[in-house]
C-alpha cells in the first residue's frame, strides 16, 4: 500500500509563529520552499486559498514550470469562477505540469470569508453547489462533444472544451469536511477525502462514515483518506516536547499581535464542523494516543490543520503508522519553521514510514506477486 506525503506551498515566510518578512507572494521563497519538498521525498504540495490570498493557480503554474517532479494540489472555491472556466484552468495547469495536478475543492467553512468575495449562500447550499460544480468539471474534462446543463446553481448550453488534462480521464479531485453534507458530497464525488488530525478512535469513526456514504452513493471503491498534522520532531521525545512548548509560546505571542489587525474571517467565531470537532477534542485533553497534541488547536481556535504530532522521528513514525493501519493513504504535514521542518521531516520521518510500509506489504504479499501499481520509493506512480 503506497503512502503519499503532502506538504504546503508557502508563498511567503509568515506563519503562526512569525510575521512575514516581505511580500505576500515572495517568488524566490515560494520556489525555495517547494524545492525543499521536491528534494526531500515529498510527493506534492498544497496551494491554499482564502479571500485575500495571492492567486494559487498562478503560483502553482510558476512552481510547475520550475520543478520537474513535485505534484501540485490546487485549492479551489466554487464561488470564485464558473465551472466551465475552472475546468479549462485545471486542464491548462495539468498540461503545464505534465500531468501533476490534483484539485482540492473548498466549500467554505467561514461565512465571513465567503462573504468577502460575494458569496452569501448557507453552508448546506454551498455543499450542494460544490457537488454540482464538481460534476460539471468532470464532464468538461471527459466530454469531446458539446453538452448542456441546467441545475440548481448553474445553467449553460452546448459547452465543449478545446483543452483537456494530460491525466485521463480527468484530474484527481480531493475534498474535505466533517458535516453530514460534507460526507455526502465528498464520498460521492471525490477521489480523496481530507480530514484533520484527530485521535485514532475519532478518525476511525470518520473513515467508516465516509465509506458508508460512498456505498450509499453507489460507489464500489471509496475515496482514499488523507489526514493532516503539524509535526514537531527532535532527536528525542523529551527534546521534542521542549520544542513544542517553545512553539506554543511563539504562537501565543503572534496571535496576540494579530488580534487587532486580522481579517474578519480570522477574527469571526469558528463555525465549521471540523473546527468544532478539534475544539471538542482539545476539551477532552491535551494529549491523545502516542503523540497527538491538541494545545495548538485550542490556542488558534481550531482553525485548519492545527493538531500536532510530537516526538522523536521514531515516535512520530509509529504514530503515523497507527493512522495508516486505520486505512489512511495520504499524510498531510506542515511544520512551524517551514523550510527547516520540511527538510527534517523528509529526511528523518518519511523514509522510516515508507520503509515500514514496504516491509509490511512484502510480508503480506504472496510469493512472486506484483502490485497493480508501480510503487517506486513507496510512492504510487499512477494517475490516481
PDB file of C-alpha atoms in Angstrom, residues 129-378:
ATOM      1  CA  UNK A 129     -23.321  23.894  -5.193  1.00  0.00           C
ATOM      2  CA  UNK A 130     -19.920  22.235  -4.767  1.00  0.00           C
ATOM      3  CA  UNK A 131     -21.325  18.834  -5.717  1.00  0.00           C
ATOM      4  CA  UNK A 132     -22.927  20.281  -8.841  1.00  0.00           C
ATOM      5  CA  UNK A 133     -19.714  22.155  -9.669  1.00  0.00           C
ATOM      6  CA  UNK A 134     -17.539  19.034  -9.390  1.00  0.00           C
ATOM      7  CA  UNK A 135     -19.875  17.051 -11.657  1.00  0.00           C
ATOM      8  CA  UNK A 136     -19.675  19.763 -14.320  1.00  0.00           C
ATOM      9  CA  UNK A 137     -15.861  19.878 -14.124  1.00  0.00           C
ATOM     10  CA  UNK A 138     -15.712  16.101 -14.516  1.00  0.00           C
ATOM     11  CA  UNK A 139     -17.931  16.223 -17.591  1.00  0.00           C
ATOM     12  CA  UNK A 140     -15.964  19.119 -19.075  1.00  0.00           C
ATOM     13  CA  UNK A 141     -12.797  17.035 -18.777  1.00  0.00           C
ATOM     14  CA  UNK A 142     -14.305  13.933 -20.342  1.00  0.00           C
ATOM     15  CA  UNK A 143     -16.771  15.145 -22.973  1.00  0.00           C
ATOM     16  CA  UNK A 144     -15.443  15.691 -26.504  1.00  0.00           C
ATOM     17  CA  UNK A 145     -18.837  16.821 -27.751  1.00  0.00           C
ATOM     18  CA  UNK A 146     -20.934  19.817 -26.637  1.00  0.00           C
ATOM     19  CA  UNK A 147     -23.129  19.321 -23.589  1.00  0.00           C
ATOM     20  CA  UNK A 148     -25.665  21.454 -21.774  1.00  0.00           C
ATOM     21  CA  UNK A 149     -26.559  21.712 -18.098  1.00  0.00           C
ATOM     22  CA  UNK A 150     -29.483  23.079 -16.117  1.00  0.00           C
ATOM     23  CA  UNK A 151     -29.134  22.659 -12.377  1.00  0.00           C
ATOM     24  CA  UNK A 152     -29.841  24.433  -9.112  1.00  0.00           C
ATOM     25  CA  UNK A 153     -26.814  26.727  -9.366  1.00  0.00           C
ATOM     26  CA  UNK A 154     -25.547  26.591 -12.971  1.00  0.00           C
ATOM     27  CA  UNK A 155     -27.054  26.703 -16.430  1.00  0.00           C
ATOM     28  CA  UNK A 156     -25.340  26.703 -19.819  1.00  0.00           C
ATOM     29  CA  UNK A 157     -25.813  25.366 -23.337  1.00  0.00           C
ATOM     30  CA  UNK A 158     -23.539  23.490 -25.727  1.00  0.00           C
ATOM     31  CA  UNK A 159     -20.197  23.828 -23.951  1.00  0.00           C
ATOM     32  CA  UNK A 160     -17.200  21.865 -25.124  1.00  0.00           C
ATOM     33  CA  UNK A 161     -13.617  22.497 -24.097  1.00  0.00           C
ATOM     34  CA  UNK A 162     -10.707  22.676 -26.505  1.00  0.00           C
ATOM     35  CA  UNK A 163      -8.180  21.726 -23.836  1.00  0.00           C
ATOM     36  CA  UNK A 164      -8.083  18.541 -21.775  1.00  0.00           C
ATOM     37  CA  UNK A 165      -5.891  17.289 -18.924  1.00  0.00           C
ATOM     38  CA  UNK A 166      -2.823  15.155 -19.520  1.00  0.00           C
ATOM     39  CA  UNK A 167      -4.245  12.766 -16.917  1.00  0.00           C
ATOM     40  CA  UNK A 168      -7.085  10.709 -18.268  1.00  0.00           C
ATOM     41  CA  UNK A 169      -9.939  10.709 -17.934  1.00  0.00           C
ATOM     42  CA  UNK A 170      -9.608  13.826 -15.713  1.00  0.00           C
ATOM     43  CA  UNK A 171      -7.589  15.435 -12.939  1.00  0.00           C
ATOM     44  CA  UNK A 172      -7.946  13.785  -9.491  1.00  0.00           C
ATOM     45  CA  UNK A 173     -10.277  15.532  -7.041  1.00  0.00           C
ATOM     46  CA  UNK A 174      -9.982  15.880  -3.279  1.00  0.00           C
ATOM     47  CA  UNK A 175     -12.499  17.227  -0.814  1.00  0.00           C
ATOM     48  CA  UNK A 176     -12.766  17.867   2.916  1.00  0.00           C
ATOM     49  CA  UNK A 177     -15.306  18.435   5.637  1.00  0.00           C
ATOM     50  CA  UNK A 178     -16.840  16.871   8.735  1.00  0.00           C
ATOM     51  CA  UNK A 179     -20.546  17.675   8.499  1.00  0.00           C
ATOM     52  CA  UNK A 180     -23.235  15.310   7.157  1.00  0.00           C
ATOM     53  CA  UNK A 181     -23.471  17.431   3.997  1.00  0.00           C
ATOM     54  CA  UNK A 182     -19.696  17.220   3.528  1.00  0.00           C
ATOM     55  CA  UNK A 183     -19.642  13.447   3.980  1.00  0.00           C
ATOM     56  CA  UNK A 184     -22.433  13.034   1.404  1.00  0.00           C
ATOM     57  CA  UNK A 185     -20.877  15.210  -1.301  1.00  0.00           C
ATOM     58  CA  UNK A 186     -17.256  14.181  -0.772  1.00  0.00           C
ATOM     59  CA  UNK A 187     -17.987  10.468  -0.519  1.00  0.00           C
ATOM     60  CA  UNK A 188     -19.981  10.630  -3.750  1.00  0.00           C
ATOM     61  CA  UNK A 189     -17.619  12.766  -5.840  1.00  0.00           C
ATOM     62  CA  UNK A 190     -14.054  12.835  -4.512  1.00  0.00           C
ATOM     63  CA  UNK A 191     -11.051  10.621  -5.198  1.00  0.00           C
ATOM     64  CA  UNK A 192      -9.509  11.719  -1.869  1.00  0.00           C
ATOM     65  CA  UNK A 193     -11.347  12.724   1.317  1.00  0.00           C
ATOM     66  CA  UNK A 194      -9.257  15.012   3.540  1.00  0.00           C
ATOM     67  CA  UNK A 195      -9.545  15.022   7.338  1.00  0.00           C
ATOM     68  CA  UNK A 196      -7.789  16.969  10.056  1.00  0.00           C
ATOM     69  CA  UNK A 197      -5.723  15.038  12.575  1.00  0.00           C
ATOM     70  CA  UNK A 198      -7.868  13.661  15.383  1.00  0.00           C
ATOM     71  CA  UNK A 199      -7.412  10.829  17.906  1.00  0.00           C
ATOM     72  CA  UNK A 200      -7.349   7.362  16.372  1.00  0.00           C
ATOM     73  CA  UNK A 201     -10.837   6.412  17.534  1.00  0.00           C
ATOM     74  CA  UNK A 202     -12.368   9.585  16.106  1.00  0.00           C
ATOM     75  CA  UNK A 203     -10.504   9.159  12.824  1.00  0.00           C
ATOM     76  CA  UNK A 204     -11.648   5.547  12.536  1.00  0.00           C
ATOM     77  CA  UNK A 205     -15.258   6.633  13.036  1.00  0.00           C
ATOM     78  CA  UNK A 206     -14.938   9.311  10.347  1.00  0.00           C
ATOM     79  CA  UNK A 207     -13.421   6.848   7.886  1.00  0.00           C
ATOM     80  CA  UNK A 208     -16.292   4.427   8.422  1.00  0.00           C
ATOM     81  CA  UNK A 209     -18.804   7.263   7.941  1.00  0.00           C
ATOM     82  CA  UNK A 210     -17.149   8.212   4.642  1.00  0.00           C
ATOM     83  CA  UNK A 211     -17.095   4.615   3.431  1.00  0.00           C
ATOM     84  CA  UNK A 212     -20.752   4.165   4.339  1.00  0.00           C
ATOM     85  CA  UNK A 213     -21.652   7.362   2.483  1.00  0.00           C
ATOM     86  CA  UNK A 214     -19.696   6.141  -0.548  1.00  0.00           C
ATOM     87  CA  UNK A 215     -21.644   2.872  -0.516  1.00  0.00           C
ATOM     88  CA  UNK A 216     -24.897   4.809  -0.235  1.00  0.00           C
ATOM     89  CA  UNK A 217     -23.840   6.828  -3.287  1.00  0.00           C
ATOM     90  CA  UNK A 218     -23.345   3.611  -5.251  1.00  0.00           C
ATOM     91  CA  UNK A 219     -19.559   3.626  -5.298  1.00  0.00           C
ATOM     92  CA  UNK A 220     -17.737   0.311  -5.216  1.00  0.00           C
ATOM     93  CA  UNK A 221     -14.439   1.979  -4.280  1.00  0.00           C
ATOM     94  CA  UNK A 222     -14.498   4.668  -1.557  1.00  0.00           C
ATOM     95  CA  UNK A 223     -12.291   7.775  -1.624  1.00  0.00           C
ATOM     96  CA  UNK A 224      -8.737   7.455  -0.405  1.00  0.00           C
ATOM     97  CA  UNK A 225      -8.231   9.047   3.022  1.00  0.00           C
ATOM     98  CA  UNK A 226      -5.900  11.936   3.833  1.00  0.00           C
ATOM     99  CA  UNK A 227      -5.146  13.104   7.384  1.00  0.00           C
ATOM    100  CA  UNK A 228      -3.322  16.334   8.315  1.00  0.00           C
ATOM    101  CA  UNK A 229      -0.953  17.060  11.217  1.00  0.00           C
ATOM    102  CA  UNK A 230       1.574  19.639  12.415  1.00  0.00           C
ATOM    103  CA  UNK A 231       4.713  17.561  13.155  1.00  0.00           C
ATOM    104  CA  UNK A 232       7.098  18.700  15.876  1.00  0.00           C
ATOM    105  CA  UNK A 233      10.173  16.457  15.876  1.00  0.00           C
ATOM    106  CA  UNK A 234      13.531  16.434  17.644  1.00  0.00           C
ATOM    107  CA  UNK A 235      16.190  13.774  18.307  1.00  0.00           C
ATOM    108  CA  UNK A 236      14.390  12.568  21.469  1.00  0.00           C
ATOM    109  CA  UNK A 237      10.838  12.726  22.765  1.00  0.00           C
ATOM    110  CA  UNK A 238      11.921  14.966  25.652  1.00  0.00           C
ATOM    111  CA  UNK A 239      13.567  17.464  23.312  1.00  0.00           C
ATOM    112  CA  UNK A 240      10.524  17.394  21.026  1.00  0.00           C
ATOM    113  CA  UNK A 241       8.208  18.307  23.907  1.00  0.00           C
ATOM    114  CA  UNK A 242      10.540  21.153  24.923  1.00  0.00           C
ATOM    115  CA  UNK A 243      10.422  22.354  21.329  1.00  0.00           C
ATOM    116  CA  UNK A 244       6.622  22.058  21.330  1.00  0.00           C
ATOM    117  CA  UNK A 245       6.264  24.305  24.369  1.00  0.00           C
ATOM    118  CA  UNK A 246       8.549  26.917  22.778  1.00  0.00           C
ATOM    119  CA  UNK A 247       6.427  26.847  19.641  1.00  0.00           C
ATOM    120  CA  UNK A 248       3.250  27.225  21.701  1.00  0.00           C
ATOM    121  CA  UNK A 249       4.686  30.369  23.288  1.00  0.00           C
ATOM    122  CA  UNK A 250       5.540  31.778  19.857  1.00  0.00           C
ATOM    123  CA  UNK A 251       2.025  31.029  18.608  1.00  0.00           C
ATOM    124  CA  UNK A 252       0.557  32.848  21.593  1.00  0.00           C
ATOM    125  CA  UNK A 253       2.728  35.920  21.069  1.00  0.00           C
ATOM    126  CA  UNK A 254       1.944  36.006  17.364  1.00  0.00           C
ATOM    127  CA  UNK A 255      -1.799  35.564  17.946  1.00  0.00           C
ATOM    128  CA  UNK A 256      -1.845  38.431  20.439  1.00  0.00           C
ATOM    129  CA  UNK A 257      -0.265  40.724  17.871  1.00  0.00           C
ATOM    130  CA  UNK A 258      -2.767  39.762  15.195  1.00  0.00           C
ATOM    131  CA  UNK A 259      -5.994  40.210  17.131  1.00  0.00           C
ATOM    132  CA  UNK A 260      -6.405  43.875  16.221  1.00  0.00           C
ATOM    133  CA  UNK A 261      -5.345  43.576  12.576  1.00  0.00           C
ATOM    134  CA  UNK A 262      -6.664  40.171  11.481  1.00  0.00           C
ATOM    135  CA  UNK A 263      -9.156  39.980   8.585  1.00  0.00           C
ATOM    136  CA  UNK A 264     -12.783  39.418   9.531  1.00  0.00           C
ATOM    137  CA  UNK A 265     -12.749  35.758   8.567  1.00  0.00           C
ATOM    138  CA  UNK A 266      -9.926  35.116  11.057  1.00  0.00           C
ATOM    139  CA  UNK A 267     -11.489  37.062  13.915  1.00  0.00           C
ATOM    140  CA  UNK A 268     -15.066  35.767  13.415  1.00  0.00           C
ATOM    141  CA  UNK A 269     -16.200  32.829  15.566  1.00  0.00           C
ATOM    142  CA  UNK A 270     -15.404  29.448  14.046  1.00  0.00           C
ATOM    143  CA  UNK A 271     -18.473  27.702  12.651  1.00  0.00           C
ATOM    144  CA  UNK A 272     -17.431  24.743  10.515  1.00  0.00           C
ATOM    145  CA  UNK A 273     -17.886  21.220  11.839  1.00  0.00           C
ATOM    146  CA  UNK A 274     -14.189  20.333  11.557  1.00  0.00           C
ATOM    147  CA  UNK A 275     -13.182  23.214  13.816  1.00  0.00           C
ATOM    148  CA  UNK A 276     -15.863  22.337  16.346  1.00  0.00           C
ATOM    149  CA  UNK A 277     -14.569  18.756  16.409  1.00  0.00           C
ATOM    150  CA  UNK A 278     -10.997  19.913  17.053  1.00  0.00           C
ATOM    151  CA  UNK A 279     -12.103  22.162  19.911  1.00  0.00           C
ATOM    152  CA  UNK A 280     -14.206  19.396  21.470  1.00  0.00           C
ATOM    153  CA  UNK A 281     -11.234  17.018  21.275  1.00  0.00           C
ATOM    154  CA  UNK A 282      -8.993  19.653  22.898  1.00  0.00           C
ATOM    155  CA  UNK A 283     -11.507  19.929  25.731  1.00  0.00           C
ATOM    156  CA  UNK A 284     -11.116  16.177  26.317  1.00  0.00           C
ATOM    157  CA  UNK A 285      -7.376  16.515  26.941  1.00  0.00           C
ATOM    158  CA  UNK A 286      -4.073  17.894  25.696  1.00  0.00           C
ATOM    159  CA  UNK A 287      -2.521  14.554  24.676  1.00  0.00           C
ATOM    160  CA  UNK A 288      -4.030  11.579  22.883  1.00  0.00           C
ATOM    161  CA  UNK A 289      -2.704   8.222  21.718  1.00  0.00           C
ATOM    162  CA  UNK A 290       1.075   8.076  21.119  1.00  0.00           C
ATOM    163  CA  UNK A 291       1.864  11.677  20.227  1.00  0.00           C
ATOM    164  CA  UNK A 292      -1.205  13.770  19.317  1.00  0.00           C
ATOM    165  CA  UNK A 293      -1.145  17.202  20.974  1.00  0.00           C
ATOM    166  CA  UNK A 294      -4.184  19.482  20.918  1.00  0.00           C
ATOM    167  CA  UNK A 295      -2.906  22.648  22.632  1.00  0.00           C
ATOM    168  CA  UNK A 296      -2.102  24.392  19.309  1.00  0.00           C
ATOM    169  CA  UNK A 297      -5.673  23.791  18.147  1.00  0.00           C
ATOM    170  CA  UNK A 298      -7.076  25.266  21.347  1.00  0.00           C
ATOM    171  CA  UNK A 299      -4.799  28.315  21.129  1.00  0.00           C
ATOM    172  CA  UNK A 300      -5.641  29.012  17.469  1.00  0.00           C
ATOM    173  CA  UNK A 301      -9.357  28.322  17.782  1.00  0.00           C
ATOM    174  CA  UNK A 302      -9.145  25.043  15.874  1.00  0.00           C
ATOM    175  CA  UNK A 303      -8.677  26.805  12.567  1.00  0.00           C
ATOM    176  CA  UNK A 304      -7.398  24.478   9.891  1.00  0.00           C
ATOM    177  CA  UNK A 305      -4.652  21.938  10.333  1.00  0.00           C
ATOM    178  CA  UNK A 306      -3.664  22.605  13.950  1.00  0.00           C
ATOM    179  CA  UNK A 307      -3.252  19.362  15.925  1.00  0.00           C
ATOM    180  CA  UNK A 308       0.397  18.343  16.306  1.00  0.00           C
ATOM    181  CA  UNK A 309       2.307  15.072  16.472  1.00  0.00           C
ATOM    182  CA  UNK A 310       5.178  15.498  18.922  1.00  0.00           C
ATOM    183  CA  UNK A 311       8.182  13.236  19.420  1.00  0.00           C
ATOM    184  CA  UNK A 312      11.345  11.744  18.017  1.00  0.00           C
ATOM    185  CA  UNK A 313      11.284  10.592  14.381  1.00  0.00           C
ATOM    186  CA  UNK A 314      10.662   7.068  15.637  1.00  0.00           C
ATOM    187  CA  UNK A 315       7.728   8.121  17.824  1.00  0.00           C
ATOM    188  CA  UNK A 316       6.112  10.233  15.112  1.00  0.00           C
ATOM    189  CA  UNK A 317       6.641   7.410  12.611  1.00  0.00           C
ATOM    190  CA  UNK A 318       4.908   4.946  14.937  1.00  0.00           C
ATOM    191  CA  UNK A 319       2.031   7.391  15.378  1.00  0.00           C
ATOM    192  CA  UNK A 320       1.634   7.806  11.619  1.00  0.00           C
ATOM    193  CA  UNK A 321       1.676   4.053  11.133  1.00  0.00           C
ATOM    194  CA  UNK A 322      -1.226   3.796  13.585  1.00  0.00           C
ATOM    195  CA  UNK A 323      -3.245   6.013  11.227  1.00  0.00           C
ATOM    196  CA  UNK A 324      -2.094   4.049   8.193  1.00  0.00           C
ATOM    197  CA  UNK A 325      -3.365   0.913   9.920  1.00  0.00           C
ATOM    198  CA  UNK A 326      -6.814   2.564  10.037  1.00  0.00           C
ATOM    199  CA  UNK A 327      -6.794   2.999   6.253  1.00  0.00           C
ATOM    200  CA  UNK A 328      -5.128   6.383   5.783  1.00  0.00           C
ATOM    201  CA  UNK A 329      -3.425   6.691   2.381  1.00  0.00           C
ATOM    202  CA  UNK A 330      -2.063  10.246   2.422  1.00  0.00           C
ATOM    203  CA  UNK A 331      -0.249  12.092   5.217  1.00  0.00           C
ATOM    204  CA  UNK A 332      -0.510  15.876   5.111  1.00  0.00           C
ATOM    205  CA  UNK A 333       2.150  17.527   7.267  1.00  0.00           C
ATOM    206  CA  UNK A 334       3.291  21.097   7.838  1.00  0.00           C
ATOM    207  CA  UNK A 335       5.795  22.226  10.423  1.00  0.00           C
ATOM    208  CA  UNK A 336       6.140  25.641  12.007  1.00  0.00           C
ATOM    209  CA  UNK A 337       9.630  26.519  10.766  1.00  0.00           C
ATOM    210  CA  UNK A 338       8.578  25.927   7.201  1.00  0.00           C
ATOM    211  CA  UNK A 339      11.724  25.068   5.279  1.00  0.00           C
ATOM    212  CA  UNK A 340      13.779  23.507   8.087  1.00  0.00           C
ATOM    213  CA  UNK A 341      10.856  21.398   9.313  1.00  0.00           C
ATOM    214  CA  UNK A 342      10.098  20.274   5.756  1.00  0.00           C
ATOM    215  CA  UNK A 343      13.694  19.107   5.328  1.00  0.00           C
ATOM    216  CA  UNK A 344      13.818  17.380   8.722  1.00  0.00           C
ATOM    217  CA  UNK A 345      10.512  15.562   8.217  1.00  0.00           C
ATOM    218  CA  UNK A 346      11.627  14.482   4.756  1.00  0.00           C
ATOM    219  CA  UNK A 347      14.992  13.212   5.991  1.00  0.00           C
ATOM    220  CA  UNK A 348      14.022  11.585   9.268  1.00  0.00           C
ATOM    221  CA  UNK A 349      10.345  10.561   9.144  1.00  0.00           C
ATOM    222  CA  UNK A 350       9.273   9.917   5.544  1.00  0.00           C
ATOM    223  CA  UNK A 351      11.944   7.226   4.940  1.00  0.00           C
ATOM    224  CA  UNK A 352      11.050   5.435   8.184  1.00  0.00           C
ATOM    225  CA  UNK A 353       7.358   5.363   7.287  1.00  0.00           C
ATOM    226  CA  UNK A 354       7.965   4.169   3.750  1.00  0.00           C
ATOM    227  CA  UNK A 355      10.439   1.501   4.817  1.00  0.00           C
ATOM    228  CA  UNK A 356       7.993   0.062   7.346  1.00  0.00           C
ATOM    229  CA  UNK A 357       5.094   0.176   4.868  1.00  0.00           C
ATOM    230  CA  UNK A 358       7.222  -1.676   2.304  1.00  0.00           C
ATOM    231  CA  UNK A 359       8.230  -4.231   4.915  1.00  0.00           C
ATOM    232  CA  UNK A 360       4.611  -4.851   5.890  1.00  0.00           C
ATOM    233  CA  UNK A 361       3.494  -5.068   2.265  1.00  0.00           C
ATOM    234  CA  UNK A 362       6.247  -7.572   1.485  1.00  0.00           C
ATOM    235  CA  UNK A 363       5.272  -9.690   4.496  1.00  0.00           C
ATOM    236  CA  UNK A 364       1.623  -9.769   3.376  1.00  0.00           C
ATOM    237  CA  UNK A 365       2.229 -10.322  -0.343  1.00  0.00           C
ATOM    238  CA  UNK A 366       2.124 -13.886  -1.747  1.00  0.00           C
ATOM    239  CA  UNK A 367       5.484 -15.035  -3.062  1.00  0.00           C
ATOM    240  CA  UNK A 368       6.070 -13.816  -6.608  1.00  0.00           C
ATOM    241  CA  UNK A 369       3.079 -11.459  -6.663  1.00  0.00           C
ATOM    242  CA  UNK A 370       3.318  -7.972  -8.144  1.00  0.00           C
ATOM    243  CA  UNK A 371       1.384  -4.863  -7.252  1.00  0.00           C
ATOM    244  CA  UNK A 372      -1.027  -3.438  -9.784  1.00  0.00           C
ATOM    245  CA  UNK A 373       0.667  -0.093  -9.312  1.00  0.00           C
ATOM    246  CA  UNK A 374       4.304   0.809  -9.700  1.00  0.00           C
ATOM    247  CA  UNK A 375       5.459   1.742  -6.193  1.00  0.00           C
ATOM    248  CA  UNK A 376       8.974   3.022  -6.656  1.00  0.00           C
ATOM    249  CA  UNK A 377      10.258   4.509  -3.398  1.00  0.00           C
ATOM    250  CA  UNK A 378       6.954   3.786  -1.710  1.00  0.00           C
TER     251      UNK A 378
END
